Tab-separated table of C-alpha atoms in Angstrom:
chain	number	residue	atom	x	y	z
A	1	MET	CA	17.283	-5.935	10.780
A	2	VAL	CA	13.959	-7.702	10.247
A	3	ASP	CA	13.952	-8.970	13.829
A	4	LYS	CA	14.322	-5.446	15.172
A	5	PHE	CA	11.475	-4.295	12.977
A	6	LEU	CA	9.252	-7.156	14.110
A	7	TYR	CA	10.102	-6.419	17.727
A	8	LYS	CA	9.161	-2.763	17.336
A	9	PHE	CA	6.033	-3.798	15.486
A	10	ARG	CA	5.039	-6.037	18.411
A	11	MET	CA	5.717	-3.267	20.902
A	12	LEU	CA	3.324	-0.943	19.080
A	13	PRO	CA	-0.158	-0.590	20.520
A	14	ILE	CA	-2.941	-2.190	18.511
A	15	ARG	CA	-4.440	1.104	17.403
A	16	SER	CA	-1.292	2.289	15.639
A	17	THR	CA	-0.813	-1.123	14.046
A	18	VAL	CA	-4.317	-0.931	12.590
A	19	LEU	CA	-3.581	2.587	11.360
A	20	ILE	CA	-0.390	1.466	9.639
A	21	LEU	CA	-2.088	-1.530	8.043
A	22	SER	CA	-5.009	0.528	6.747
A	23	PHE	CA	-2.567	3.116	5.392
A	24	ILE	CA	-0.658	0.415	3.500
A	25	TYR	CA	-3.957	-0.985	2.204
A	26	LEU	CA	-5.012	2.428	0.903
A	27	LEU	CA	-1.624	2.902	-0.731
A	28	ILE	CA	-1.908	-0.418	-2.557
A	29	LEU	CA	-5.435	0.422	-3.697
A	30	THR	CA	-4.381	3.791	-5.116
A	31	VAL	CA	-1.414	2.243	-6.901
A	32	ILE	CA	-3.620	-0.417	-8.504
A	33	ASP	CA	-6.156	2.202	-9.587
A	34	SER	CA	-3.529	4.445	-11.144
A	35	VAL	CA	-1.990	1.477	-12.977
A	36	ARG	CA	-5.403	0.602	-14.407
A	37	LEU	CA	-5.922	4.186	-15.536
A	38	LEU	CA	-2.488	4.260	-17.142
A	39	LYS	CA	-3.160	1.028	-19.010
A	40	ARG	CA	-6.465	2.390	-20.285
A	41	LEU	CA	-4.801	5.580	-21.481
A	42	LEU	CA	-2.026	3.644	-23.190
A	43	VAL	CA	-4.505	1.381	-24.970
A	44	ARG	CA	-6.507	4.405	-26.127
A	45	ASN	CA	-3.396	6.134	-27.442
A	46	SER	CA	-2.134	3.087	-29.314
A	47	GLN	CA	-5.383	2.577	-31.232
């Protein structure tokens, strides 16, 4: 399963790989930001 994925990943042109990586990066950033916001809201509500 993983080998197939890696093989496909290698077959991809560089441009699409960069696109995918940047997309994942943006996703992670948004998730972290929303988690921070949620924590802040929770702290405010508990006080």
